[in-house]
Short mmCIF file of C-alpha atoms in Angstrom, two decimals:
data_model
loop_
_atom_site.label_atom_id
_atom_site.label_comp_id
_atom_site.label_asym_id
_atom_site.label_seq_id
_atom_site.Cartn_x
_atom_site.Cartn_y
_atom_site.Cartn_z
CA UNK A 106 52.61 -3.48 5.06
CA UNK A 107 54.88 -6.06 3.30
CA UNK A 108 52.23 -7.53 0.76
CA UNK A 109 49.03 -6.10 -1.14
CA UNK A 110 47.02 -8.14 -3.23
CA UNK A 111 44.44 -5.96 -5.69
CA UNK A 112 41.68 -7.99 -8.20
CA UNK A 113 40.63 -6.62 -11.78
CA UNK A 114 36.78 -7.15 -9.79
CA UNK A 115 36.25 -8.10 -6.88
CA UNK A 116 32.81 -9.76 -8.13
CA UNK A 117 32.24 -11.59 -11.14
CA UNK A 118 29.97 -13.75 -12.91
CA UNK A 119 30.09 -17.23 -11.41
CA UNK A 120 32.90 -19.35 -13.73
CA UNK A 121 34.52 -16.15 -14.62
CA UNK A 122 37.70 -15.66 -15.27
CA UNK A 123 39.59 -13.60 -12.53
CA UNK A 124 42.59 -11.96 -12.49
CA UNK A 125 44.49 -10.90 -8.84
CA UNK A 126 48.32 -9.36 -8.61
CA UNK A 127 50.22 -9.06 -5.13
CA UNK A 128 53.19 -6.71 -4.95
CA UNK A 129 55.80 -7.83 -1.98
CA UNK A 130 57.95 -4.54 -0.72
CA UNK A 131 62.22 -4.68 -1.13
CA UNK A 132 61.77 -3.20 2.72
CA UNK A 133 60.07 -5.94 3.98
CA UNK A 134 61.87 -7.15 6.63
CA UNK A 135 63.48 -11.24 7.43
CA UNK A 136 62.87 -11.85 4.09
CA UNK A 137 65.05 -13.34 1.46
CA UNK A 138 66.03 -11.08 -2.06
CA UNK A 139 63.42 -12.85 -4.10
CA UNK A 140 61.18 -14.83 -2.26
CA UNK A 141 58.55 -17.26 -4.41
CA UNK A 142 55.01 -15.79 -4.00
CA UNK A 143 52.64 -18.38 -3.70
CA UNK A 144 48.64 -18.31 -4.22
CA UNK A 145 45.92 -19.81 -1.90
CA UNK A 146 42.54 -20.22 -2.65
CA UNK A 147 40.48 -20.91 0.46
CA UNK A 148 42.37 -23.65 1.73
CA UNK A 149 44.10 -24.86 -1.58
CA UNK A 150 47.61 -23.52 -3.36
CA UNK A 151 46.25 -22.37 -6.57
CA UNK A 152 49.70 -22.42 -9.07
CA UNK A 153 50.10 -20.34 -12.50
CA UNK A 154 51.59 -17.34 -10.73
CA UNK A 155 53.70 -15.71 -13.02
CA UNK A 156 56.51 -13.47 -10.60
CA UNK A 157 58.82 -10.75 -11.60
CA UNK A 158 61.19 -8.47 -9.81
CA UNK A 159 59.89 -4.68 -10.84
CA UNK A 160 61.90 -1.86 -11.24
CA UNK A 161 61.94 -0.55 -7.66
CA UNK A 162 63.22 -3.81 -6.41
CA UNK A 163 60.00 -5.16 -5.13
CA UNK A 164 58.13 -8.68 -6.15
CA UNK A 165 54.91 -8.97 -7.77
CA UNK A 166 53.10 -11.95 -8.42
CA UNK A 167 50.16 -11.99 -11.03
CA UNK A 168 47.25 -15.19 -11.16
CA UNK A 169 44.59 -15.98 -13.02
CA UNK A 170 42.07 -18.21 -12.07
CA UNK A 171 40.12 -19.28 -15.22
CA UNK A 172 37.12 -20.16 -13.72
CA UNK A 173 35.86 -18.80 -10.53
CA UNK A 174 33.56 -21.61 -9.44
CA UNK A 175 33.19 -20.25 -5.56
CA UNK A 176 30.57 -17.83 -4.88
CA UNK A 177 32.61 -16.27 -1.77
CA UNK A 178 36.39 -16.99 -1.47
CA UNK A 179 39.34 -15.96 -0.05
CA UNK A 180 42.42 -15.27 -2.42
CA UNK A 181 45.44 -15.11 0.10
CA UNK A 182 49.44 -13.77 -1.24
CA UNK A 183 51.84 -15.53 0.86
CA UNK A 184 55.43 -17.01 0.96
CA UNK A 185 57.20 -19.46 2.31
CA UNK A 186 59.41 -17.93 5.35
CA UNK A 187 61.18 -20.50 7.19
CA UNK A 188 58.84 -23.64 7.78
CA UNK A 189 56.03 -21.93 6.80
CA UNK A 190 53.81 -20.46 4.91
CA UNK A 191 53.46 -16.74 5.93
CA UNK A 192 50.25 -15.08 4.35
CA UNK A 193 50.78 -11.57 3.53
CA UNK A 194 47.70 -10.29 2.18
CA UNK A 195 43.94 -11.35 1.10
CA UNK A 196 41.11 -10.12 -1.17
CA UNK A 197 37.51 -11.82 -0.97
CA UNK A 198 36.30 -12.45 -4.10
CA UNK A 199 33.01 -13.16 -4.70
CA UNK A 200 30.80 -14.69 -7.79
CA UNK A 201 27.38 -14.68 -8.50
CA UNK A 202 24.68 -13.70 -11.11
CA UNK A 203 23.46 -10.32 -11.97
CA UNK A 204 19.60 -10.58 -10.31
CA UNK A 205 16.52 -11.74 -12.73
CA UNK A 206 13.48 -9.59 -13.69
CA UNK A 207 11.22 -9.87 -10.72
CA UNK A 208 7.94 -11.62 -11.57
CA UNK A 209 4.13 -11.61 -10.78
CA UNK A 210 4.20 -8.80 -8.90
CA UNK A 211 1.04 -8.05 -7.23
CA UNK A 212 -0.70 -5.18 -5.44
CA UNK A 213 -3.33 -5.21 -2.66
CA UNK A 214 -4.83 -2.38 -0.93
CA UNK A 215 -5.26 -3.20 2.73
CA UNK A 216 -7.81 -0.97 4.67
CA UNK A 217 -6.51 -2.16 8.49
CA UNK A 218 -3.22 -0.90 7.53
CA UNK A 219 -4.05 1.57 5.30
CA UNK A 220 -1.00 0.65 3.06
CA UNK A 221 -1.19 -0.99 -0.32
CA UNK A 222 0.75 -3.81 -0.14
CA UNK A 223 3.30 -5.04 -2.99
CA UNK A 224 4.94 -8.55 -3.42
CA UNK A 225 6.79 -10.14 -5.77
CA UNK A 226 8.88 -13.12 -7.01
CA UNK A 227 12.86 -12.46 -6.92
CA UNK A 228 13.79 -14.66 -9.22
CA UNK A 229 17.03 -17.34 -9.50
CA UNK A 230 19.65 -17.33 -6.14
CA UNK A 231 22.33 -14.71 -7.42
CA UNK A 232 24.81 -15.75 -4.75
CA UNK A 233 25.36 -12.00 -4.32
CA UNK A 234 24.08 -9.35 -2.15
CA UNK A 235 20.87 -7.63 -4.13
CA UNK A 236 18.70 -5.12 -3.14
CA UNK A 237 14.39 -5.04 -4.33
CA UNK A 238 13.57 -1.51 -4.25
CA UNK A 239 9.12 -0.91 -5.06
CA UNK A 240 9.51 1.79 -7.09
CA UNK A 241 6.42 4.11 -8.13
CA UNK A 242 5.07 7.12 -9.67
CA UNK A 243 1.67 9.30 -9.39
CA UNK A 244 -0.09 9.60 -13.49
CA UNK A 245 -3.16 11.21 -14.49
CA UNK A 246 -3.51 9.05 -17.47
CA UNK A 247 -3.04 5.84 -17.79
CA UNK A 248 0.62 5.53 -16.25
CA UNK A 249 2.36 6.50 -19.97
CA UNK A 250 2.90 9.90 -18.77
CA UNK A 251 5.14 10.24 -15.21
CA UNK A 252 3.56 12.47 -12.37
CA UNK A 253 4.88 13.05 -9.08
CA UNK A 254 7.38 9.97 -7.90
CA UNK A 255 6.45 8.27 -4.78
CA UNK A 256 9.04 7.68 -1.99
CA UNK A 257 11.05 4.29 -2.72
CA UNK A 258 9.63 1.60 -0.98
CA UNK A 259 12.53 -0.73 0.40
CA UNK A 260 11.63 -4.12 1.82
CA UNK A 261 13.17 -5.58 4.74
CA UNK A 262 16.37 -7.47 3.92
CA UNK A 263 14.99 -10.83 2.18
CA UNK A 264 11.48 -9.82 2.27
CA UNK A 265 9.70 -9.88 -1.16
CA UNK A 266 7.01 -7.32 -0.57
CA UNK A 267 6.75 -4.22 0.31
CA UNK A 268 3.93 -1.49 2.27
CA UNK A 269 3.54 2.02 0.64
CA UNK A 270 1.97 4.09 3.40
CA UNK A 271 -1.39 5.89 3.01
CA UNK A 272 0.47 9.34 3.47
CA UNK A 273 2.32 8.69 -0.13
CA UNK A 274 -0.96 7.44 -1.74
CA UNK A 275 -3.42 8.66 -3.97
CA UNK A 276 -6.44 5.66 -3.41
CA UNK A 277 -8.20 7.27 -6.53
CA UNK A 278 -5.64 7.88 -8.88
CA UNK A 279 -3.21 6.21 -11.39
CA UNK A 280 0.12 5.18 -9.95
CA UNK A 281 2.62 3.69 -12.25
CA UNK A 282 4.62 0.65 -10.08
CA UNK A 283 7.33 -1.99 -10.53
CA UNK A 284 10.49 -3.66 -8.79
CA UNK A 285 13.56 -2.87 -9.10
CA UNK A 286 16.55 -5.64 -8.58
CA UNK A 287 20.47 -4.50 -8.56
CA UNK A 288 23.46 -6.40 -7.06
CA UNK A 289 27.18 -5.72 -8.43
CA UNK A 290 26.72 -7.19 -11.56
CA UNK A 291 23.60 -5.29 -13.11
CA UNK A 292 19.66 -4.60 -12.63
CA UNK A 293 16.82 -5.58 -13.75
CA UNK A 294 13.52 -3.93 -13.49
CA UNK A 295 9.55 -6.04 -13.19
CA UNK A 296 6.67 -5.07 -15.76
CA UNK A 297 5.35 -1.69 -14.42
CA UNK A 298 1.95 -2.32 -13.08
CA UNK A 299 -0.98 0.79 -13.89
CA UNK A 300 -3.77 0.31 -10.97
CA UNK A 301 -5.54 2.80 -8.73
CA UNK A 302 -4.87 1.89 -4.98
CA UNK A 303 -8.66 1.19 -3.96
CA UNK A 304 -9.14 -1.01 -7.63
CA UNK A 305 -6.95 -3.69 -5.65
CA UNK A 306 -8.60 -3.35 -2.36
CA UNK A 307 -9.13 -6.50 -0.58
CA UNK A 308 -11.94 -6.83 2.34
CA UNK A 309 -12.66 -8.62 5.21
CA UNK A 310 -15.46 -11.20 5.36
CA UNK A 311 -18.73 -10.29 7.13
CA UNK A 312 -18.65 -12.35 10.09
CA UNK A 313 -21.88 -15.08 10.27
CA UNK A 314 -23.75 -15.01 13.52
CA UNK A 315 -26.62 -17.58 14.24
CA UNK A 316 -30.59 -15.92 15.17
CA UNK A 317 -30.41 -15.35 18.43
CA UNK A 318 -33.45 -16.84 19.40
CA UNK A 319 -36.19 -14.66 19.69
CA UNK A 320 -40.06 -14.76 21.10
CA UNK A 321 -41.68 -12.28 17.91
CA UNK A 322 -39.75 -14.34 15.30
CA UNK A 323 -40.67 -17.61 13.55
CA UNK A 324 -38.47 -20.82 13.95
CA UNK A 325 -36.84 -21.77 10.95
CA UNK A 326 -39.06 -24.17 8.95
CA UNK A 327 -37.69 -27.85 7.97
CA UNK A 328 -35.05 -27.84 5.61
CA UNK A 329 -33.93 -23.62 6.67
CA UNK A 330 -31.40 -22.16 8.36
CA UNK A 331 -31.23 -18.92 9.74
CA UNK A 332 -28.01 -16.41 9.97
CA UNK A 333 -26.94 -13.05 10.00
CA UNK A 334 -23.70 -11.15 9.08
CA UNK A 335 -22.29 -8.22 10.25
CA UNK A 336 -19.82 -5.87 7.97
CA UNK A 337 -16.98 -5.56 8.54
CA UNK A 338 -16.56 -2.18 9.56
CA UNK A 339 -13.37 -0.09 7.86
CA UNK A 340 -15.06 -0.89 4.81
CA UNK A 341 -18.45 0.11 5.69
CA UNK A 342 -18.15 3.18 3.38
CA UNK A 343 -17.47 0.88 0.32
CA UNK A 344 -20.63 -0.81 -1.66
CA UNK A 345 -20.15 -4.60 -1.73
CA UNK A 346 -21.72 -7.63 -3.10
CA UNK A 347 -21.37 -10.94 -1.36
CA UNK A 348 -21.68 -14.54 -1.66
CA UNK A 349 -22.58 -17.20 0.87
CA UNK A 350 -21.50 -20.81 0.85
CA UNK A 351 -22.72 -24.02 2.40
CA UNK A 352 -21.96 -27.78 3.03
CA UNK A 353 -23.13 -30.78 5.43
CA UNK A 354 -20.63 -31.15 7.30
CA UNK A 355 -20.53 -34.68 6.88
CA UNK A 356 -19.94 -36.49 3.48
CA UNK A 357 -18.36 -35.31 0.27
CA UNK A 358 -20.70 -32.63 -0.97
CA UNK A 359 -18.65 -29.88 -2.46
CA UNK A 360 -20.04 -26.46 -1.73
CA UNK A 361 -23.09 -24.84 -3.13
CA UNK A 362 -22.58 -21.28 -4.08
CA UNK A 363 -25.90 -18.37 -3.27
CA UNK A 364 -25.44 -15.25 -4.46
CA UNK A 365 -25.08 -11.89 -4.68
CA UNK A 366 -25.94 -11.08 -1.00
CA UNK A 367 -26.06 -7.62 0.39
CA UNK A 368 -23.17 -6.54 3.06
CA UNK A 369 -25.43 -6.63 6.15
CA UNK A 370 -28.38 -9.17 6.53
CA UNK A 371 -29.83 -8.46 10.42
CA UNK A 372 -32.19 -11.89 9.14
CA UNK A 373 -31.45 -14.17 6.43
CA UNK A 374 -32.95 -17.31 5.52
CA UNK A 375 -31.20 -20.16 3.74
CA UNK A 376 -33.52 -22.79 2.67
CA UNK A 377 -33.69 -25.69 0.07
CA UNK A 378 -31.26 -27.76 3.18
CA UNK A 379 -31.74 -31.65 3.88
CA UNK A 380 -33.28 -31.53 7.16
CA UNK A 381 -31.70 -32.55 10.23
CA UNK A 382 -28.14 -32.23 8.99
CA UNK A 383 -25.31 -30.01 10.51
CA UNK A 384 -24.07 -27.59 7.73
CA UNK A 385 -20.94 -25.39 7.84
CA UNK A 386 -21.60 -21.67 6.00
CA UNK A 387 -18.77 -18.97 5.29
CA UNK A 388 -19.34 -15.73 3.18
CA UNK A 389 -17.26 -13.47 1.58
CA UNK A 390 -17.34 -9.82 -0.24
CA UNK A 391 -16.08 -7.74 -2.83
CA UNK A 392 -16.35 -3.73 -3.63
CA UNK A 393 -18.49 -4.10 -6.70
CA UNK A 394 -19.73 -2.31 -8.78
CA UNK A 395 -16.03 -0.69 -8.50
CA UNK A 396 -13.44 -2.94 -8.89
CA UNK A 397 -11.77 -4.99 -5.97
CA UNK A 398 -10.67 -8.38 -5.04
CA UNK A 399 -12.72 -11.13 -3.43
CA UNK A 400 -12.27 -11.38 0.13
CA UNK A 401 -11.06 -14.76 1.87
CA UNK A 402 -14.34 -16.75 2.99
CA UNK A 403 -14.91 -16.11 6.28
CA UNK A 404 -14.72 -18.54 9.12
CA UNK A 405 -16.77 -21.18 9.01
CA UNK A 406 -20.28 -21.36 11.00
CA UNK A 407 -21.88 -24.65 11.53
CA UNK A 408 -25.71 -24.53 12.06
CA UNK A 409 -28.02 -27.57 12.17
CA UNK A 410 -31.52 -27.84 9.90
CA UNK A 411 -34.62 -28.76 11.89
CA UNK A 412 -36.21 -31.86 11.73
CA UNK A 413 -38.95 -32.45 8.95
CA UNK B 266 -27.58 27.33 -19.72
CA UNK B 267 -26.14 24.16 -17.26
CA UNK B 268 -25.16 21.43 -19.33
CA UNK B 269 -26.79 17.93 -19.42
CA UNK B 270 -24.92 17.13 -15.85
CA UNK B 271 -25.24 13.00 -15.72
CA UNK B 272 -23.96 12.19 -19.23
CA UNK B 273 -20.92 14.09 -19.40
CA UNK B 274 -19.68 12.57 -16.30
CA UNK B 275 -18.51 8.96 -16.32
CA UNK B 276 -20.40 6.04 -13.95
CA UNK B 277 -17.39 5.21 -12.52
CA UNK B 278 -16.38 8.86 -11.52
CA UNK B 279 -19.52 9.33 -9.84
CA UNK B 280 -19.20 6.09 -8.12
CA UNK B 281 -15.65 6.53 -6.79
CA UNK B 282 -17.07 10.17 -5.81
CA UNK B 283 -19.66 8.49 -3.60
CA UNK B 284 -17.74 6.32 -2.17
CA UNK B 285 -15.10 8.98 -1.19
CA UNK B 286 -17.83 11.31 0.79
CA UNK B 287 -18.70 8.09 2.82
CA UNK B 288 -15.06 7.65 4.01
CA UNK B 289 -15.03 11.09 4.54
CA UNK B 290 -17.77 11.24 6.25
CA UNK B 291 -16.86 8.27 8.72
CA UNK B 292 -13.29 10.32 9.31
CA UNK B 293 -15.24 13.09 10.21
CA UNK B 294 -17.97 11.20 12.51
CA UNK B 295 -14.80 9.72 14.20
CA UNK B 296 -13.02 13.23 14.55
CA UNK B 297 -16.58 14.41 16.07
CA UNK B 298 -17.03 11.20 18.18
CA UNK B 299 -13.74 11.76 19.59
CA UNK B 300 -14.05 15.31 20.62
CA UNK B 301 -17.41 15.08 22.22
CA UNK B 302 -15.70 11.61 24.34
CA UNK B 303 -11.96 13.33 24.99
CA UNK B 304 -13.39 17.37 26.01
CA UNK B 305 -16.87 16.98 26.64
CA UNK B 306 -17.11 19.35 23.15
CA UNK B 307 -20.40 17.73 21.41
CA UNK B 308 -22.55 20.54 20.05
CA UNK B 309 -21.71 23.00 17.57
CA UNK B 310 -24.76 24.86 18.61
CA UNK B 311 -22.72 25.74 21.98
CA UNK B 312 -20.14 27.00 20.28
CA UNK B 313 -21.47 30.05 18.16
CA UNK B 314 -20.46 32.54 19.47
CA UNK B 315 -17.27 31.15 19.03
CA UNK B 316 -17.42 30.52 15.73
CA UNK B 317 -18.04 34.24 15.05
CA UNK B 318 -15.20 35.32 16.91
CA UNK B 319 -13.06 32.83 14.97
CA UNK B 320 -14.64 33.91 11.33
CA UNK B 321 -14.83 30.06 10.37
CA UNK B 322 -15.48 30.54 6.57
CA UNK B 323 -18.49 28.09 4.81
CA UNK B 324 -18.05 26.27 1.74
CA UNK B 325 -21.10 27.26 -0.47
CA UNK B 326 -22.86 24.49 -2.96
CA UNK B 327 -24.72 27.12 -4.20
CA UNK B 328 -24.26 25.52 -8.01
CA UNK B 329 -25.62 22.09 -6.98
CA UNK B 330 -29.06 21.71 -6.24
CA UNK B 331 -30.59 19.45 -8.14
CA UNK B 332 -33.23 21.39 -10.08
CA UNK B 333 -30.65 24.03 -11.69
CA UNK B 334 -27.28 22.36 -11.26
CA UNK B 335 -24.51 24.23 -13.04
CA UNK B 336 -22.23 21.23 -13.49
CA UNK B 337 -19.22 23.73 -13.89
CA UNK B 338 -20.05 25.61 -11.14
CA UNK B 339 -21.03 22.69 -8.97
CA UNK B 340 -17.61 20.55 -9.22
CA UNK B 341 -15.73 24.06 -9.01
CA UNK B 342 -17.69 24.35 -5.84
CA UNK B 343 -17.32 21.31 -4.70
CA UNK B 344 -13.44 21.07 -5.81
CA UNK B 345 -13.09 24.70 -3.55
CA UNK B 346 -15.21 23.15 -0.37
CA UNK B 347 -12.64 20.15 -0.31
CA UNK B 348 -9.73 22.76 -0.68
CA UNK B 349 -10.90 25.20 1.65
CA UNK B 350 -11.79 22.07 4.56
CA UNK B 351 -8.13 21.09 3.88
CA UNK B 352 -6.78 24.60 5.08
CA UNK B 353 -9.34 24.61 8.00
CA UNK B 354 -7.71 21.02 9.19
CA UNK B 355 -4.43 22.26 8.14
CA UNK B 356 -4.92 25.09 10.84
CA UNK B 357 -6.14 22.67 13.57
CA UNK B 358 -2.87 20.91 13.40
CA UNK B 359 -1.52 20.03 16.61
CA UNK B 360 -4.61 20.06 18.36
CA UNK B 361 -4.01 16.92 20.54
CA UNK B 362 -1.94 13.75 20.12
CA UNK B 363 -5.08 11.45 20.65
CA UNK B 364 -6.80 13.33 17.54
CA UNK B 365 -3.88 13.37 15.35
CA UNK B 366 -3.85 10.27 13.00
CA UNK B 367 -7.77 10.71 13.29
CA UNK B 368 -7.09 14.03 11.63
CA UNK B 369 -4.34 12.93 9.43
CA UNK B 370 -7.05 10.66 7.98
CA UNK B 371 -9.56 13.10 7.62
CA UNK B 372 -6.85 15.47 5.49
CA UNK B 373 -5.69 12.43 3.36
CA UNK B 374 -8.74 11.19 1.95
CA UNK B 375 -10.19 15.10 1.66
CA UNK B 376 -7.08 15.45 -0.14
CA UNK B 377 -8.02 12.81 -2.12
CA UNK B 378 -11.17 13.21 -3.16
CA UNK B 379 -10.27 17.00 -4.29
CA UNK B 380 -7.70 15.69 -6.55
CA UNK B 381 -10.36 13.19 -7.94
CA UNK B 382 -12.45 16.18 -8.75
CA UNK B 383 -9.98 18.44 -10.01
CA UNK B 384 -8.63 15.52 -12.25
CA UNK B 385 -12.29 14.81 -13.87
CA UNK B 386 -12.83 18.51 -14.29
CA UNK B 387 -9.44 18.60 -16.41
CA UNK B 388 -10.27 15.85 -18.36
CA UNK B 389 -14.08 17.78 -19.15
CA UNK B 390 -11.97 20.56 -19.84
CA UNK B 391 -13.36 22.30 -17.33
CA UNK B 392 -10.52 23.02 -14.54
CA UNK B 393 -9.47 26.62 -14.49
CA UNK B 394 -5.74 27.50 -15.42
CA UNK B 395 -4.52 27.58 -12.05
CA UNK B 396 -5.17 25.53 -9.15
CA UNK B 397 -7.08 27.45 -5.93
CA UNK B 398 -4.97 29.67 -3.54
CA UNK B 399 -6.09 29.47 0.54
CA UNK B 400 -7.16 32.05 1.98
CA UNK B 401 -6.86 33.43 4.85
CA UNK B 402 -7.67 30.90 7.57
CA UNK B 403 -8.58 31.23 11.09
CA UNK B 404 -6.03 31.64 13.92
CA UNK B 405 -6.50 29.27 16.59
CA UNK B 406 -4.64 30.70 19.43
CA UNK B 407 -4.87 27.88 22.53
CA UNK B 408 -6.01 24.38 22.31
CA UNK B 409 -9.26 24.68 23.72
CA UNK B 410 -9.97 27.00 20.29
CA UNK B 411 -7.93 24.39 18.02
CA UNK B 412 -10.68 22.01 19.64
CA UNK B 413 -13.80 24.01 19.30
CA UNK B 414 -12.58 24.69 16.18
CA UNK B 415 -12.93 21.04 15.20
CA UNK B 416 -15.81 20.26 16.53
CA UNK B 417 -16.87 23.81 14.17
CA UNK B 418 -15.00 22.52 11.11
CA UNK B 419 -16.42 18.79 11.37
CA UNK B 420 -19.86 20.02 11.58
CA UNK B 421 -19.91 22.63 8.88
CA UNK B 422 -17.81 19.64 6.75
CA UNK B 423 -20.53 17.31 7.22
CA UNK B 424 -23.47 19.36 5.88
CA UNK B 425 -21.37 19.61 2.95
CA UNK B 426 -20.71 16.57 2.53
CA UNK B 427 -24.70 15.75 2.78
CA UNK B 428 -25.07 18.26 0.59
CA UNK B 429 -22.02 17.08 -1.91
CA UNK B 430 -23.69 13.31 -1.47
CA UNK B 431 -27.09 14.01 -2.72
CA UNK B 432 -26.16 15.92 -5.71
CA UNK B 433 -23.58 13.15 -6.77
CA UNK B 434 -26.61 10.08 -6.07
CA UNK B 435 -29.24 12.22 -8.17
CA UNK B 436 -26.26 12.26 -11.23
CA UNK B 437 -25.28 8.60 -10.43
CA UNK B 438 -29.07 7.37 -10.40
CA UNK B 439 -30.05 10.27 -13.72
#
């Protein structure tokens, strides 16, 4: 090996100074006593390298870019040799920013999946590699003492959320949770969240169903429509309240709002319509009285008022 | 003399309590559902004599009824049921691939709801000093036992849980 370059860091803050030295053997071969180390930087000569001959006979060359303005480049050691420029050695340098605090991070408790589900905002670009690690903790109180610690949760590379299995969950009890961020030049850690898993559990909408039509009941009266919804079943274990909504279709009504509904209606009635106009309905639930979050509305079902 | 059950124990306890027996109450319906579809194994009552030969220990409630309930008694009661149902699923373990997450389930939120009472009885100051050792549990020696067991264990764990359900609605609604 005829050259070695080494770098006081290999990563620095972006505009950083950096400082590299390459050290050319006495043994290596074709070359001239003291041949004149030269720099490149990506594709450019970079000068300011201040050579001496050491002790033992061999070269070194020392450089200091002031300002490292490239967030991934190649420093190269070479020497002219001949006609051209022989390169001897490189280092990749890289430059970045140590990662931000990770923001908003939020927590849902999903009951298909059976995971509570974290994501997050990562903050600025840091040019650099950086790993998000979910990090969380089992508390009796409210999250000031630390209980057990709960497996690290590590995203998939880029992702910004995160699934902490059932198995590792308490739905009942405290858990203490926030992100951690780390690259090469630091970390940074979110607010710690305090919830209970099944606090931040968010449903699935009822789905609407029209009547079917049937000889024992009465036809909706002028101005009525008549539904049912169904619950939706992994959460059939977990008291709800609900809240129906309803346009025309047509025009620029905004929607009216009736509510709370129970989880299951086999028959409902929804009157105080315009007659013979074509409305669209959805619904949506939340656990209540315990806390929860609102489901999405549900899709849409378009029923028709009678005439007058 | 039993203490004034409802106030000492908070809405929201009693609440969450309710709403844990219903999930596990749907695990174990599934468990059941699944046993009587997979091995043809629906009735506990044809499995009896079974059950004596395994020695399938009951969880008593005796604390809870309504008219006398000993509220220390009754969540140490309860707290033991959940502990002792976790040992009898623990010992079903490997009792067929098409049951197991159906029984991981069932475990997890059992699990669950005895650390929810254990937690509320340490806050009431109620919890004794050390947490419950199993017993001894029944050995289930082939797989047709493992799944008589369950259908054993499911059934016994539901009348508790019936049992465990009213007590908790008469506090929530007192």
């Amino acid at each position: 090996e005829c050259g070695h370059v080494s770098v006081s860091a290999p990563i620095v803050h972006l505009g950083d100074p950096i400082t590299a030295s390459c050290i050319i053997k006495q043994n290596c071969s074709h070359l001239d006593l003291e041949p004149q180390i030269l720099w490149r930087l990506g594709a450019e000569l970079q000068p300011g390298g201040r050579q001496q001959r050491l002790s033992d006979g061999t070269q070194q060359s020392t450089i200091t870019l002031p300002h490292l303005n490239h967030t991934r480049a190649f420093l190269s050691c070479c020497l002219n040799w001949g006609n051209s420029l022989q390169i001897l050695d490189q280092v990749e340098l890289r430059a970045g920013y140590p990662p931000a605090i990770p923001r908003n991070l939020s927590c849902l408790m999903n009951l298909t999946t059976s995971s509570l589900i974290c994501q997050w905002e990562p903050g600025p670009e840091t040019h650099l590699p950086t790993s998000f690690t979910l990090k969380s903790f089992k508390s009796r109180g409210n999250c000031q003492t630390q209980g057990d610690s709960i497996l690290d949760c590590v995203p998939e590379d880029g992702q910004s959320h995160c699934s902490i299995p059932r198995r590792h969950l308490l739905l009942y009890q405290n858990m203490g949770i926030w992100v951690q961020a780390e690259n090469a030049l630091g970390t940074s850690m979110s607010p710690q969240l305090c919830l209970q898993p099944m606090d931040v559990v968010k449903l699935e909408p009822p789905m609407l169903r029209t009547m079917d039509p049937s000889p024992e009941a009465a036809p909706p009266q002028a101005g009525c429509l008549q539904l049912c919804w169904e619950p939706w079943q992994p959460a059939l274990h977990i008291n709800q309240k609900c809240e129906l909504r309803h346009k025309p279709q047509s025009g620029e009504a905004s929607w009216a709002l009736v509510g709370p509904l129970p989880l299951e209606a086999l028959r409902y009635e929804l009157c105080g319509l315009l007659p013979a106009t074509a409305y669209t309905l959805q619904i949506r639930c939340i656990r209540w009285p315990l806390p929860g979050h609102w489901s999405n509305w549900s899709p849409s079902l378009e029923l028709r008022t009678t005439e007058r | 003399t039993p203490l004034d059950p409802a106030s000492s124990l908070p809405q929201s306890f009693l609440l969450k309590c309710l709403e844990q027996v219903r999930k596990i109450q749907g695990d174990g319906a599934a468990l059941q559902e699944k046993l009587c579809a997979t091995y043809k194994l629906c009735h506990p009552e044809e499995l009896v004599l079974l059950r004596h030969s395994l020695g399938i220990p009951w969880a008593p409630l005796s604390s809870c009824p309504s008219q006398a309930l000993q509220l220390t008694g009754c969540l140490s009661q309860l707290h033991s049921g959940l502990f002792l149902y976790q040992g009898l699923l623990q010992a079903l373990e490997g009792i067929s691939p098409e049951l197991g997450p159906t029984l991981d389930t069932l475990q997890l939120d059992i699990a669950d709801f005895a650390t929810t009472i254990w937690q509320q009885m340490e806050d009431l100051g109620m919890a004794p000093a050390l947490q419950p050792t199993q017993g001894a549990m029944p050995a289930f020696t082939s797989a047709f036992q493992r799944r008589a067991g369950g259908v054993l264990v499911a059934s016994h764990l539901q009348r508790f849980l019936e049992l465990a359900y009213r007590v908790l609605r008469h506090l929530a609604q007192s």
